[in-house]
Coordinates of C-alpha atoms and ligand atoms in Angstrom, one line a residue:
M189 CA -224.0 -127.8 4.2
S190 CA -221.5 -126.3 2.2
K191 CA -219.0 -123.3 3.7
A192 CA -220.3 -120.0 3.3
A193 CA -218.1 -118.5 -0.2
I194 CA -216.2 -114.7 0.7
V195 CA -216.2 -113.5 -3.2
A196 CA -212.5 -111.9 -4.5
V197 CA -213.2 -108.7 -7.6
D198 CA -210.4 -107.8 -8.9
D199 CA -209.4 -107.1 -12.8
D200 CA -206.2 -106.7 -12.0
T201 CA -204.5 -110.4 -11.8
A202 CA -201.7 -109.5 -9.6
V203 CA -203.4 -107.8 -6.6
L204 CA -206.2 -110.6 -7.1
N205 CA -204.4 -113.0 -7.0
A206 CA -202.9 -111.5 -3.8
V207 CA -206.1 -110.8 -1.7
E208 CA -206.9 -114.5 -2.7
R209 CA -203.7 -116.0 -1.1
D210 CA -204.1 -113.6 2.2
L211 CA -207.7 -115.1 2.4
R212 CA -207.0 -118.9 1.5
Q213 CA -204.1 -118.2 4.4
K214 CA -206.7 -117.2 7.4
Y215 CA -210.2 -118.3 5.6
G216 CA -209.1 -120.8 3.5
R217 CA -210.4 -124.2 5.6
Q218 CA -213.7 -121.8 7.2
Y219 CA -214.7 -120.5 3.9
R220 CA -215.1 -121.4 0.9
I221 CA -212.2 -118.6 -1.4
I222 CA -213.3 -117.9 -5.4
K223 CA -212.0 -115.0 -7.4
S224 CA -212.8 -113.8 -10.4
D225 CA -211.2 -110.6 -12.2
S226 CA -214.5 -108.7 -13.7
G227 CA -217.4 -108.1 -12.3
G228 CA -220.6 -109.9 -14.5
Q229 CA -218.3 -113.1 -14.4
A230 CA -218.7 -112.2 -10.3
L231 CA -222.8 -111.7 -11.0
G232 CA -222.9 -115.5 -12.7
V233 CA -220.9 -116.9 -10.3
L234 CA -224.0 -115.3 -7.1
S235 CA -226.0 -116.0 -9.1
Q236 CA -225.1 -120.0 -9.3
L237 CA -224.6 -120.2 -5.7
K238 CA -227.8 -118.8 -5.2
L239 CA -229.5 -121.4 -7.1
R240 CA -227.3 -124.3 -5.0
G241 CA -228.2 -122.8 -2.0
E242 CA -225.2 -121.4 -0.9
T243 CA -224.1 -118.6 0.3
V244 CA -221.4 -116.0 0.5
A245 CA -220.1 -114.4 3.5
L246 CA -218.3 -111.0 2.6
F247 CA -216.6 -109.6 -0.3
V248 CA -214.2 -107.9 -1.2
V249 CA -214.0 -105.7 -4.3
D250 CA -212.0 -103.8 -6.1
Q251 CA -213.6 -100.2 -6.8
R252 CA -211.7 -99.5 -10.0
M253 CA -212.3 -102.0 -12.7
P254 CA -213.4 -101.3 -16.3
Q255 CA -217.0 -101.7 -17.5
M256 CA -218.3 -102.3 -14.3
T257 CA -216.6 -101.1 -10.8
G258 CA -216.3 -102.3 -7.2
I259 CA -219.5 -100.0 -5.8
Q260 CA -221.7 -100.5 -9.6
F261 CA -220.9 -104.0 -8.6
L262 CA -221.9 -104.1 -5.4
E263 CA -225.1 -102.7 -6.0
E264 CA -226.0 -105.6 -7.8
A265 CA -224.1 -108.0 -5.6
R266 CA -226.4 -107.4 -3.0
L267 CA -229.0 -108.1 -3.6
I268 CA -228.4 -111.3 -4.7
F269 CA -227.3 -111.5 -0.8
P270 CA -228.3 -108.9 1.1
E271 CA -226.5 -110.3 4.3
A272 CA -223.0 -110.7 2.9
R273 CA -220.4 -107.9 4.5
K274 CA -218.9 -105.7 1.7
V275 CA -214.9 -103.9 2.4
L276 CA -213.9 -101.8 -1.5
L277 CA -210.3 -101.7 -2.2
T278 CA -209.7 -98.5 -3.6
A279 CA -206.9 -96.1 -4.3
Y280 CA -205.9 -93.0 -2.1
S281 CA -207.4 -90.3 -4.5
D282 CA -211.3 -93.2 -4.5
T283 CA -211.3 -92.3 -0.8
E284 CA -215.0 -90.1 -1.0
A285 CA -216.4 -92.7 -3.7
A286 CA -215.9 -95.1 -1.2
I287 CA -217.3 -92.5 1.5
Q288 CA -220.5 -92.1 -0.6
A289 CA -220.6 -95.8 -0.8
I290 CA -221.0 -95.7 3.1
N291 CA -225.1 -94.8 2.2
K292 CA -225.1 -96.1 -1.1
V293 CA -224.4 -99.5 -0.8
S294 CA -223.9 -100.0 3.1
L295 CA -219.9 -100.4 2.5
D296 CA -218.9 -102.0 6.2
Y297 CA -215.5 -100.7 5.1
Y298 CA -212.4 -98.9 2.4
L299 CA -209.3 -100.8 3.1
T300 CA -206.7 -98.3 0.8
K301 CA -203.6 -100.9 -0.9
P302 CA -201.7 -102.4 -0.2
W303 CA -202.8 -103.3 3.0
E304 CA -199.3 -104.8 4.2
P305 CA -198.9 -106.9 6.5
P306 CA -202.4 -108.4 6.3
Q307 CA -201.6 -109.2 9.8
E308 CA -202.4 -105.8 10.8
H309 CA -204.5 -103.7 8.8
F310 CA -206.5 -106.8 6.0
Y311 CA -207.1 -109.8 8.8
P312 CA -208.4 -106.8 12.1
V313 CA -211.2 -105.6 9.8
L314 CA -212.6 -109.1 8.3
D315 CA -212.6 -110.6 11.1
G316 CA -215.0 -108.7 13.2
L317 CA -216.7 -108.0 10.0
L318 CA -217.0 -112.4 10.2
D319 CA -217.9 -112.0 12.9
D320 CA -220.4 -110.1 12.9
W321 CA -222.2 -112.0 9.8
T322 CA -222.1 -115.0 12.0
A323 CA -223.4 -113.2 14.7
N324 CA -226.1 -112.2 12.8
T325 CA -226.7 -114.7 10.3
R326 CA -229.8 -116.8 9.8
L327 CA -227.5 -120.6 8.9
P328 CA -230.3 -123.4 8.8
F329 CA -231.3 -123.7 12.5
E330 CA -229.4 -126.8 15.0
G331 CA -229.8 -124.0 18.3
I332 CA -232.4 -123.6 20.7
R333 CA -236.0 -123.2 19.4
V334 CA -238.0 -120.8 21.5
V335 CA -241.9 -121.9 21.6
G336 CA -244.2 -119.4 22.7
T337 CA -246.7 -116.7 22.1
L338 CA -246.3 -112.9 21.6
W339 CA -248.8 -112.0 23.7
S340 CA -246.9 -113.4 26.9
S341 CA -244.3 -111.4 29.3
A342 CA -242.5 -114.3 29.6
C343 CA -241.8 -115.1 26.5
H344 CA -240.2 -111.5 25.0
E345 CA -238.2 -111.9 28.8
V346 CA -237.0 -114.8 27.5
K347 CA -236.5 -113.9 23.7
D348 CA -235.0 -111.0 24.4
F349 CA -232.1 -112.0 27.1
L350 CA -231.4 -114.6 24.8
A351 CA -230.6 -111.8 22.1
R352 CA -229.0 -109.5 24.4
N353 CA -226.2 -112.8 24.7
S354 CA -226.0 -112.9 21.3
I355 CA -227.0 -116.7 21.9
P356 CA -229.2 -117.1 18.3
Y357 CA -232.3 -119.0 18.9
Q358 CA -235.4 -119.6 16.8
W359 CA -238.4 -118.2 17.5
L360 CA -241.6 -120.8 16.6
D361 CA -244.7 -119.1 17.9
I362 CA -247.4 -121.5 19.2
E363 CA -250.7 -119.4 16.4
L364 CA -248.2 -118.9 13.9
N365 CA -245.5 -122.4 13.6
E366 CA -247.6 -126.1 12.3
E367 CA -243.8 -126.8 14.1
A368 CA -245.0 -125.0 18.0
S369 CA -247.6 -128.0 18.0
R370 CA -245.0 -130.6 17.5
L371 CA -242.3 -129.5 19.1
L372 CA -245.4 -128.7 22.0
K373 CA -247.2 -132.4 21.9
S374 CA -243.3 -134.3 21.5
A375 CA -242.4 -133.1 25.1
C376 CA -245.7 -133.7 26.5
A377 CA -245.7 -129.6 27.5
D378 CA -249.5 -127.8 26.8
A379 CA -249.2 -124.0 25.5
V380 CA -250.7 -122.9 29.1
K381 CA -247.5 -122.6 30.4
V382 CA -244.8 -120.7 28.2
P383 CA -242.6 -120.6 26.1
V384 CA -240.6 -123.9 26.4
L385 CA -236.8 -124.1 25.0
F386 CA -235.8 -126.8 23.3
F387 CA -232.2 -127.5 23.3
P388 CA -230.0 -129.9 20.5
D389 CA -228.6 -132.0 23.2
G390 CA -232.2 -133.0 23.4
S391 CA -233.2 -131.1 26.9
T392 CA -236.1 -128.7 27.7
L393 CA -236.9 -125.8 30.0
V394 CA -240.0 -124.4 31.2
V395 CA -240.0 -120.8 31.5
P396 CA -236.9 -121.2 32.6
T397 CA -235.3 -118.2 35.0
H398 CA -233.1 -116.2 33.4
Q399 CA -230.7 -117.8 36.1
Q400 CA -231.6 -120.9 34.9
L401 CA -231.1 -120.0 31.3
A402 CA -228.0 -118.4 32.1
E403 CA -226.7 -122.1 33.6
K404 CA -227.8 -124.1 30.4
V405 CA -225.6 -122.1 28.0
G406 CA -222.5 -121.7 29.6
L407 CA -222.7 -118.1 31.0
R408 CA -220.8 -117.9 34.2
T409 CA -223.1 -116.9 37.1
R410 CA -220.5 -117.0 40.0
P411 CA -218.0 -115.9 40.7
E412 CA -214.8 -117.9 40.3
R413 CA -213.0 -115.6 43.9
P414 CA -214.0 -114.8 46.7
F415 CA -211.8 -111.0 46.3
Y416 CA -211.2 -109.0 43.3
D417 CA -209.1 -104.8 43.1
V418 CA -212.5 -104.1 42.0
I419 CA -216.3 -104.9 41.3
I420 CA -217.7 -103.1 38.0
I421 CA -221.7 -103.0 38.7
G422 CA -223.3 -103.0 35.3
G423 CA -222.2 -104.3 31.9
G424 CA -222.8 -101.3 29.9
P425 CA -220.0 -98.9 27.9
A426 CA -219.4 -97.3 30.9
G427 CA -218.8 -100.5 32.8
L428 CA -217.0 -102.0 30.4
S429 CA -215.4 -100.0 29.3
A430 CA -213.5 -99.4 32.3
S431 CA -213.3 -103.5 32.6
V432 CA -211.0 -103.5 28.9
I433 CA -209.2 -100.0 30.9
A434 CA -208.9 -101.8 34.0
S435 CA -207.8 -105.4 33.1
A436 CA -205.6 -104.5 30.2
D437 CA -203.7 -102.7 33.4
G438 CA -203.2 -105.6 35.4
L439 CA -206.0 -105.3 37.6
K440 CA -208.1 -108.5 38.6
V441 CA -212.6 -107.0 37.6
L442 CA -214.9 -108.4 38.8
L443 CA -217.8 -107.0 36.8
I444 CA -221.1 -108.1 38.1
E445 CA -224.6 -107.8 35.2
R446 CA -228.1 -108.0 36.5
Q447 CA -229.0 -109.4 32.8
A448 CA -226.8 -108.7 29.9
P449 CA -223.0 -107.0 29.1
G450 CA -224.5 -104.3 27.1
G451 CA -226.6 -101.7 28.7
Q452 CA -228.9 -99.6 27.1
A453 CA -226.4 -99.6 23.9
G454 CA -227.1 -103.3 23.2
N455 CA -230.5 -102.4 22.6
S456 CA -229.6 -99.0 19.8
P457 CA -230.9 -100.5 16.6
K458 CA -227.9 -99.3 14.8
I459 CA -225.3 -96.2 17.2
E460 CA -223.9 -93.8 14.5
N461 CA -222.4 -90.9 17.0
F462 CA -219.2 -93.2 18.4
L463 CA -216.4 -92.1 16.8
G464 CA -214.8 -95.1 14.6
F465 CA -217.6 -96.1 13.0
P466 CA -218.7 -93.7 10.2
N467 CA -221.1 -95.9 9.0
G468 CA -222.7 -97.2 12.5
I469 CA -222.6 -100.0 14.5
T470 CA -225.6 -102.8 15.9
G471 CA -225.5 -101.9 19.5
S472 CA -224.9 -105.6 20.1
D473 CA -222.0 -105.7 18.0
L474 CA -220.0 -102.8 19.6
T475 CA -221.1 -104.9 23.1
R476 CA -220.3 -108.4 21.1
R477 CA -216.5 -106.6 20.2
A478 CA -216.3 -104.8 24.2
V479 CA -217.1 -108.2 25.8
A480 CA -214.8 -109.5 23.9
Q481 CA -212.2 -107.5 24.9
A482 CA -212.9 -107.2 28.9
R483 CA -212.8 -111.0 28.5
R484 CA -209.6 -111.6 26.5
F485 CA -207.4 -108.6 28.7
G486 CA -209.3 -111.8 32.1
T487 CA -212.3 -109.9 33.5
E488 CA -214.5 -112.3 34.7
I489 CA -218.0 -111.4 33.2
L490 CA -221.7 -112.8 35.9
T491 CA -224.6 -112.7 33.9
T492 CA -228.3 -112.2 35.9
Q493 CA -226.3 -111.7 39.5
E494 CA -227.7 -108.3 40.7
V495 CA -226.5 -106.2 43.2
K496 CA -228.6 -105.6 46.2
N497 CA -227.0 -104.1 48.3
I498 CA -222.8 -102.7 49.2
R499 CA -221.4 -103.4 52.1
L500 CA -218.7 -101.9 54.1
E501 CA -215.8 -103.7 56.1
G502 CA -213.2 -101.2 56.8
N503 CA -211.0 -100.4 53.2
T504 CA -213.1 -104.0 51.9
R505 CA -216.2 -102.8 49.6
V506 CA -218.6 -105.8 49.8
A507 CA -221.3 -106.8 47.5
V508 CA -224.6 -108.6 48.1
L509 CA -225.2 -110.3 45.3
S510 CA -229.5 -111.3 44.5
E511 CA -228.7 -115.0 46.2
E512 CA -227.8 -113.3 49.2
S513 CA -223.9 -114.4 48.9
E514 CA -221.6 -112.0 49.2
V515 CA -218.5 -110.9 46.9
S516 CA -215.6 -108.0 48.2
A517 CA -213.0 -106.1 46.3
K518 CA -211.0 -103.0 47.1
M519 CA -212.8 -101.1 44.9
V520 CA -216.9 -100.6 43.1
L521 CA -217.5 -98.4 40.6
I522 CA -220.9 -98.3 39.9
A523 CA -221.8 -98.4 36.1
T524 CA -225.9 -98.9 36.6
G525 CA -227.0 -97.0 34.2
S526 CA -230.5 -96.0 33.5
W527 CA -233.9 -97.5 32.5
F528 CA -237.8 -96.1 31.6
R529 CA -239.3 -95.9 33.7
T530 CA -243.4 -98.2 32.8
L531 CA -246.2 -95.9 31.9
D532 CA -248.6 -95.4 34.7
L533 CA -251.6 -96.3 33.2
P534 CA -254.8 -97.6 34.8
G535 CA -254.0 -101.3 33.6
I536 CA -251.2 -101.5 32.3
E537 CA -249.5 -104.1 33.9
R538 CA -251.0 -106.9 32.3
W539 CA -249.3 -105.6 28.7
N540 CA -246.5 -104.9 29.9
G541 CA -243.9 -106.9 28.1
A542 CA -246.6 -108.2 26.0
G543 CA -247.5 -105.4 23.5
V544 CA -245.9 -102.9 25.5
Y545 CA -242.3 -102.8 25.5
Y546 CA -239.5 -100.5 26.4
G547 CA -236.0 -99.4 25.9
A548 CA -236.5 -101.9 23.1
A549 CA -238.3 -102.5 19.2
H550 CA -235.1 -104.5 17.9
T551 CA -236.1 -108.2 19.1
E552 CA -240.5 -107.3 19.0
A553 CA -239.8 -105.2 15.5
S554 CA -239.8 -108.6 12.9
N555 CA -243.4 -110.0 15.1
Y556 CA -245.7 -106.6 13.2
Q557 CA -244.7 -106.8 9.9
D558 CA -246.9 -105.1 8.0
Q559 CA -248.7 -103.9 11.2
E560 CA -249.8 -100.4 12.8
V561 CA -247.6 -99.0 15.8
L562 CA -246.8 -96.3 18.6
V563 CA -243.7 -95.3 19.6
I564 CA -243.1 -92.5 22.2
G565 CA -241.0 -90.8 22.9
A566 CA -238.6 -87.7 21.5
G567 CA -234.7 -88.3 21.7
N568 CA -232.1 -90.6 20.1
S569 CA -233.3 -94.1 21.0
A570 CA -236.8 -93.3 20.3
A571 CA -235.6 -92.2 16.4
Q572 CA -233.5 -94.8 15.9
S573 CA -235.8 -97.2 17.0
I574 CA -239.0 -95.3 14.8
L575 CA -236.2 -96.2 12.1
F576 CA -236.1 -99.8 12.8
L577 CA -239.7 -100.2 12.9
S578 CA -240.3 -98.7 9.7
R579 CA -238.2 -101.9 7.9
Y580 CA -241.3 -103.9 9.1
V581 CA -244.5 -102.1 9.9
R582 CA -246.8 -100.6 7.9
K583 CA -247.5 -98.0 10.0
V584 CA -245.4 -96.4 12.3
T585 CA -247.2 -93.4 15.3
V586 CA -245.4 -91.0 17.1
L587 CA -246.0 -89.4 20.2
I588 CA -244.2 -86.4 21.3
R589 CA -245.4 -84.1 24.3
G590 CA -244.7 -81.3 23.7
S591 CA -244.6 -79.1 20.7
A592 CA -240.9 -81.0 18.9
S593 CA -238.7 -84.3 19.0
T594 CA -235.4 -83.7 20.6
W595 CA -233.4 -85.7 18.4
S596 CA -230.0 -85.3 16.1
R597 CA -230.8 -84.0 13.5
Y598 CA -229.2 -87.7 11.5
L599 CA -232.1 -88.9 12.6
D600 CA -235.0 -86.5 11.7
V601 CA -232.9 -86.1 8.2
D602 CA -234.3 -90.2 7.7
I603 CA -237.8 -89.5 9.3
Q604 CA -238.7 -86.8 7.9
D605 CA -237.9 -89.1 4.7
N606 CA -239.9 -91.4 5.9
A607 CA -242.7 -92.0 4.1
K608 CA -244.1 -94.8 6.5
V609 CA -244.1 -92.5 9.9
N610 CA -246.9 -90.1 11.5
I611 CA -245.6 -87.8 14.7
L612 CA -248.2 -86.2 16.6
Y613 CA -247.0 -83.7 18.5
N614 CA -248.5 -81.9 22.1
T615 CA -249.5 -85.6 22.9
E616 CA -250.4 -89.2 24.9
L617 CA -250.8 -92.2 25.8
I618 CA -254.2 -92.3 27.6
E619 CA -255.3 -95.3 27.2
I620 CA -254.5 -99.3 25.6
L621 CA -257.5 -100.8 24.6
G622 CA -257.3 -104.3 23.6
D623 CA -258.5 -107.9 24.7
E624 CA -256.3 -111.1 23.7
Q625 CA -253.3 -108.4 22.4
I626 CA -253.6 -104.7 21.4
R627 CA -256.1 -104.0 18.9
E628 CA -255.8 -99.7 19.6
V629 CA -254.5 -96.9 21.3
R630 CA -257.0 -93.8 22.7
V631 CA -254.6 -90.8 22.2
K632 CA -254.7 -87.3 24.0
N633 CA -253.8 -83.8 22.3
G634 CA -252.8 -81.3 25.8
Q635 CA -253.9 -78.2 23.6
T636 CA -256.6 -79.5 22.6
G637 CA -257.4 -81.8 25.0
E638 CA -259.2 -83.4 22.1
T639 CA -258.9 -87.9 21.8
E640 CA -258.6 -89.9 19.7
I641 CA -258.6 -93.9 18.3
L642 CA -255.4 -94.6 16.1
P643 CA -255.2 -99.0 15.2
A644 CA -251.9 -99.6 17.4
A645 CA -251.1 -103.6 17.9
A646 CA -247.7 -102.9 20.2
V647 CA -246.3 -99.6 21.0
F648 CA -243.0 -99.4 22.1
V649 CA -241.7 -96.2 25.4
F650 CA -238.7 -94.5 25.1
I651 CA -240.1 -91.5 27.3
G652 CA -239.4 -91.5 32.1
Q653 CA -236.0 -92.9 32.0
K654 CA -234.6 -93.4 35.8
P655 CA -231.3 -93.8 37.0
Q656 CA -230.2 -96.7 38.8
S657 CA -229.7 -96.3 42.1
E658 CA -232.1 -97.5 44.6
F659 CA -229.9 -100.5 45.3
V660 CA -227.4 -97.7 46.9
A661 CA -230.2 -95.6 48.6
D662 CA -229.0 -95.2 52.3
L663 CA -224.9 -96.0 51.3
L664 CA -224.2 -92.8 48.4
Q665 CA -225.2 -89.4 48.7
R666 CA -227.8 -88.5 45.5
T667 CA -229.9 -86.6 43.0
E668 CA -232.9 -85.8 44.7
S669 CA -233.9 -88.0 40.4
G670 CA -231.9 -90.6 42.3
H671 CA -228.4 -90.0 40.5
I672 CA -225.4 -90.1 41.5
L673 CA -223.0 -87.7 42.7
T674 CA -219.0 -87.5 42.8
G675 CA -216.4 -85.4 43.0
L676 CA -216.4 -82.1 44.2
D677 CA -220.8 -81.4 43.9
L678 CA -220.7 -83.2 47.5
V679 CA -218.5 -80.8 48.2
R680 CA -220.8 -77.7 49.6
D681 CA -219.8 -74.8 51.1
G682 CA -215.8 -75.8 50.6
K683 CA -217.3 -78.7 52.4
R684 CA -216.8 -82.0 52.5
P685 CA -220.0 -84.2 53.4
A686 CA -220.4 -84.9 56.6
S687 CA -220.2 -88.5 56.4
W688 CA -216.3 -88.4 54.1
P689 CA -213.3 -89.5 56.6
A690 CA -210.1 -88.9 54.4
S691 CA -208.6 -85.6 55.0
R692 CA -209.1 -85.0 51.1
D693 CA -211.7 -84.0 48.8
P694 CA -213.4 -86.9 46.3
M695 CA -211.9 -87.3 43.4
L696 CA -213.4 -86.7 40.4
L697 CA -216.2 -89.7 39.5
E698 CA -215.6 -90.7 43.1
T699 CA -218.5 -90.8 45.5
S700 CA -219.2 -89.4 49.2
V701 CA -218.0 -92.9 50.1
P702 CA -214.7 -93.5 49.4
G703 CA -213.8 -96.2 47.3
I704 CA -216.9 -96.2 45.5
F705 CA -216.3 -94.4 41.7
A706 CA -220.3 -93.8 40.2
A707 CA -219.2 -93.3 35.5
G708 CA -222.0 -93.2 33.1
D709 CA -225.6 -92.5 33.1
V710 CA -226.5 -93.1 37.0
R711 CA -223.3 -90.2 37.3
N712 CA -224.9 -86.9 38.2
G713 CA -224.2 -83.7 35.6
T714 CA -222.7 -86.4 32.6
K715 CA -223.5 -85.9 29.3
H716 CA -225.4 -89.9 28.1
G717 CA -224.8 -91.4 25.5
V718 CA -221.7 -94.2 24.6
A719 CA -219.2 -92.3 24.1
A720 CA -219.5 -90.4 27.2
A721 CA -220.7 -93.6 29.1
T722 CA -217.4 -95.1 27.9
G723 CA -215.3 -92.2 29.2
D724 CA -216.3 -91.9 31.5
G725 CA -215.5 -95.5 32.6
N726 CA -212.3 -94.7 30.7
A727 CA -211.4 -92.1 32.6
A728 CA -211.7 -94.2 36.4
V729 CA -209.4 -96.5 35.9
S730 CA -206.8 -93.2 36.4
L731 CA -208.2 -92.5 40.2
F732 CA -208.5 -96.2 41.0
W733 CA -204.6 -96.3 40.9
Q734 CA -205.1 -93.2 42.2
Y735 CA -207.3 -94.0 44.9
L736 CA -204.9 -97.4 46.0
A737 CA -202.4 -94.9 46.4
T738 CA -204.0 -93.8 49.6
I739 CA -205.0 -97.3 51.1
Ligands
FAD1051 C1 -232.6 -97.7 22.2 C2 -231.0 -96.8 22.6 C3 -230.7 -96.7 21.9 C4 -229.6 -95.6 21.4 N1 -228.6 -95.6 20.4 C5 -227.7 -94.1 20.7 C6 -227.0 -93.8 20.1 O1 -226.3 -94.6 19.6 N2 -225.6 -93.0 20.6 C7 -225.5 -92.5 21.7 O2 -224.8 -91.9 22.5 N3 -226.7 -92.8 23.0 C8 -227.3 -94.0 22.7 N4 -228.7 -94.5 23.6 C9 -227.9 -94.8 24.9 C10 -226.6 -94.6 25.1 O3 -226.9 -96.4 25.5 C11 -226.0 -94.7 26.8 O4 -225.9 -93.4 27.1 C12 -225.8 -95.5 27.8 O5 -225.5 -97.1 26.9 C13 -225.7 -95.1 28.9 O6 -223.7 -96.2 29.2 P1 -224.2 -97.1 30.5 O7 -223.5 -97.4 30.7 O8 -223.2 -95.9 32.0 O9 -225.3 -98.0 31.8 P2 -226.6 -98.6 30.8 O10 -225.7 -98.2 29.1 O11 -227.7 -98.2 31.3 O12 -226.3 -100.2 31.9 C14 -225.8 -99.8 32.3 C15 -225.8 -101.5 33.1 O13 -225.8 -101.4 34.2 C16 -227.0 -102.5 34.6 N5 -227.2 -103.4 35.9 C17 -228.1 -102.2 36.9 N6 -228.2 -102.1 37.7 C18 -227.6 -103.1 38.0 C19 -227.4 -103.7 39.8 N7 -227.7 -103.3 40.9 N8 -227.2 -104.8 39.5 C20 -225.8 -105.6 37.9 N9 -226.4 -105.1 37.3 C21 -227.5 -104.0 36.6 C22 -227.8 -103.5 33.9 O14 -228.7 -103.9 33.2 C23 -227.7 -102.6 32.7 O15 -226.8 -103.9 31.6 C24 -229.6 -94.9 23.4 C25 -230.2 -95.7 24.6 C26 -230.9 -96.4 23.9 C27 -231.9 -97.4 25.2

């Protein structure tokens, strides 16, 4: 397989040569750099590449060219290489056109000329886009193969785990793929116990636990040291943001994540309301960047480790891990977020993870190509998933219990425009019908009492969020809903909590135990969302320093 190409197009020879020089200097070893002085000529080259089975990772294209503008070129080029990332070079006066192009051609970035020095203005942008392309593009497969069936929750868990940890894998369904049966035979395995994972080194794992899988793919699962400045529990936006800032400040940080970093945000097909990403960013891309940033500053990240409990030993806070092993720190930040409750329907257990999925659509959407699916929920996470699913499925029926949705306007506009989406208001799911797999659902209109059977191959659930704070139920003060109380929420009628030992009030994000803080969706009073969670995580770090000054 030859190297993927980066294609630069500009009619101005001096600029074209400068782009080529900068591209070659940084990316010449890894990518083939191709330059062209017109859109028409470049399209010819792209057709040739396509015929030879080669691929393009990135276009860097000038907007102002005679005959064919940069945007017109990208409109054509993306039909040939839809996965390639797209950067438009613009003059200041073309900014408006570039912003329009974000929607028109899914432009990834526009760079105002000149971009000198490239180390500051050019390479950081391209590095991010090329990393993203590498992580999301299917090259000839040399990685992990997962053999299983769509109707197994163990298979869903393994796929979800790999996807959320950005580990590329190939899914081979035993019902649809001959290679799957061939692989099972070669490993003397059968179709009863799935998933079976085949690794490039020739080894296999049958129905592995998350921890076995994490160890096999080289993720850290045990702490390096016994004691840290701060332990952060939960690797969603709040935990990751605190990790980046705290470790950049020089604190020794251990982040413990039960499954894979990213949290709920890691499940988002496209976050469009986060500062600095005008054309949105996928949850997995945001997570990959944040994890790289946290690691770069020295945060140690453990995955597949769940904190079961927190013990106090004087000023030391001890996190009890799933294997009954422990790790200690001066401070703890609880950033365990929230997750969706499982549906309360008779017999639901057999469908959970095997046709009924909670909070996630991106791992399974492509398995329901041209089928009808059901989405339950009226918030932003449901809306994003409806739009994402509609790229694959024939029809998305949406059940909303009330008479209106609560998702944001920018999502509503796209949903209203989408012919594949049908919304049923005042309607609830009451029964799932199927044999080996889900075939239909029975729904009930709460106003008329009428029931109806609808075709559905899968159900995606985005309702009933619950804060993940049970593990500190005996230690910290929480609301009835399970949200952790912090700061002045703990002071009632001027009185601090009875167990509060310090001669000061709890700090803003501090819980009812000094030195234990809470941030993000798990905290009482926070506005749910990526920006609020990262803000909380960030704010917690300045409180760490204030707390350290008191002990
Ligand atoms: C599909 C979807 C799309 C969304 N889209 C958007 C959007 O576009 N814009 C927006 O602003 N918001 C969006 N949200 C909401 C946003 O993602 C959340 O508000 C945000 O992720 C909360 O961050 P957090 O760090 O507080 O918690 P979470 O993201 O919930 O992360 C908590 C983490 O803690 C881990 N954990 C829990 N308990 C333990 C334990 N005991 N030990 C170890 N680890 C533990 C969990 O596994 C999880 O990874 C979306 C949510 C979903 C589900």
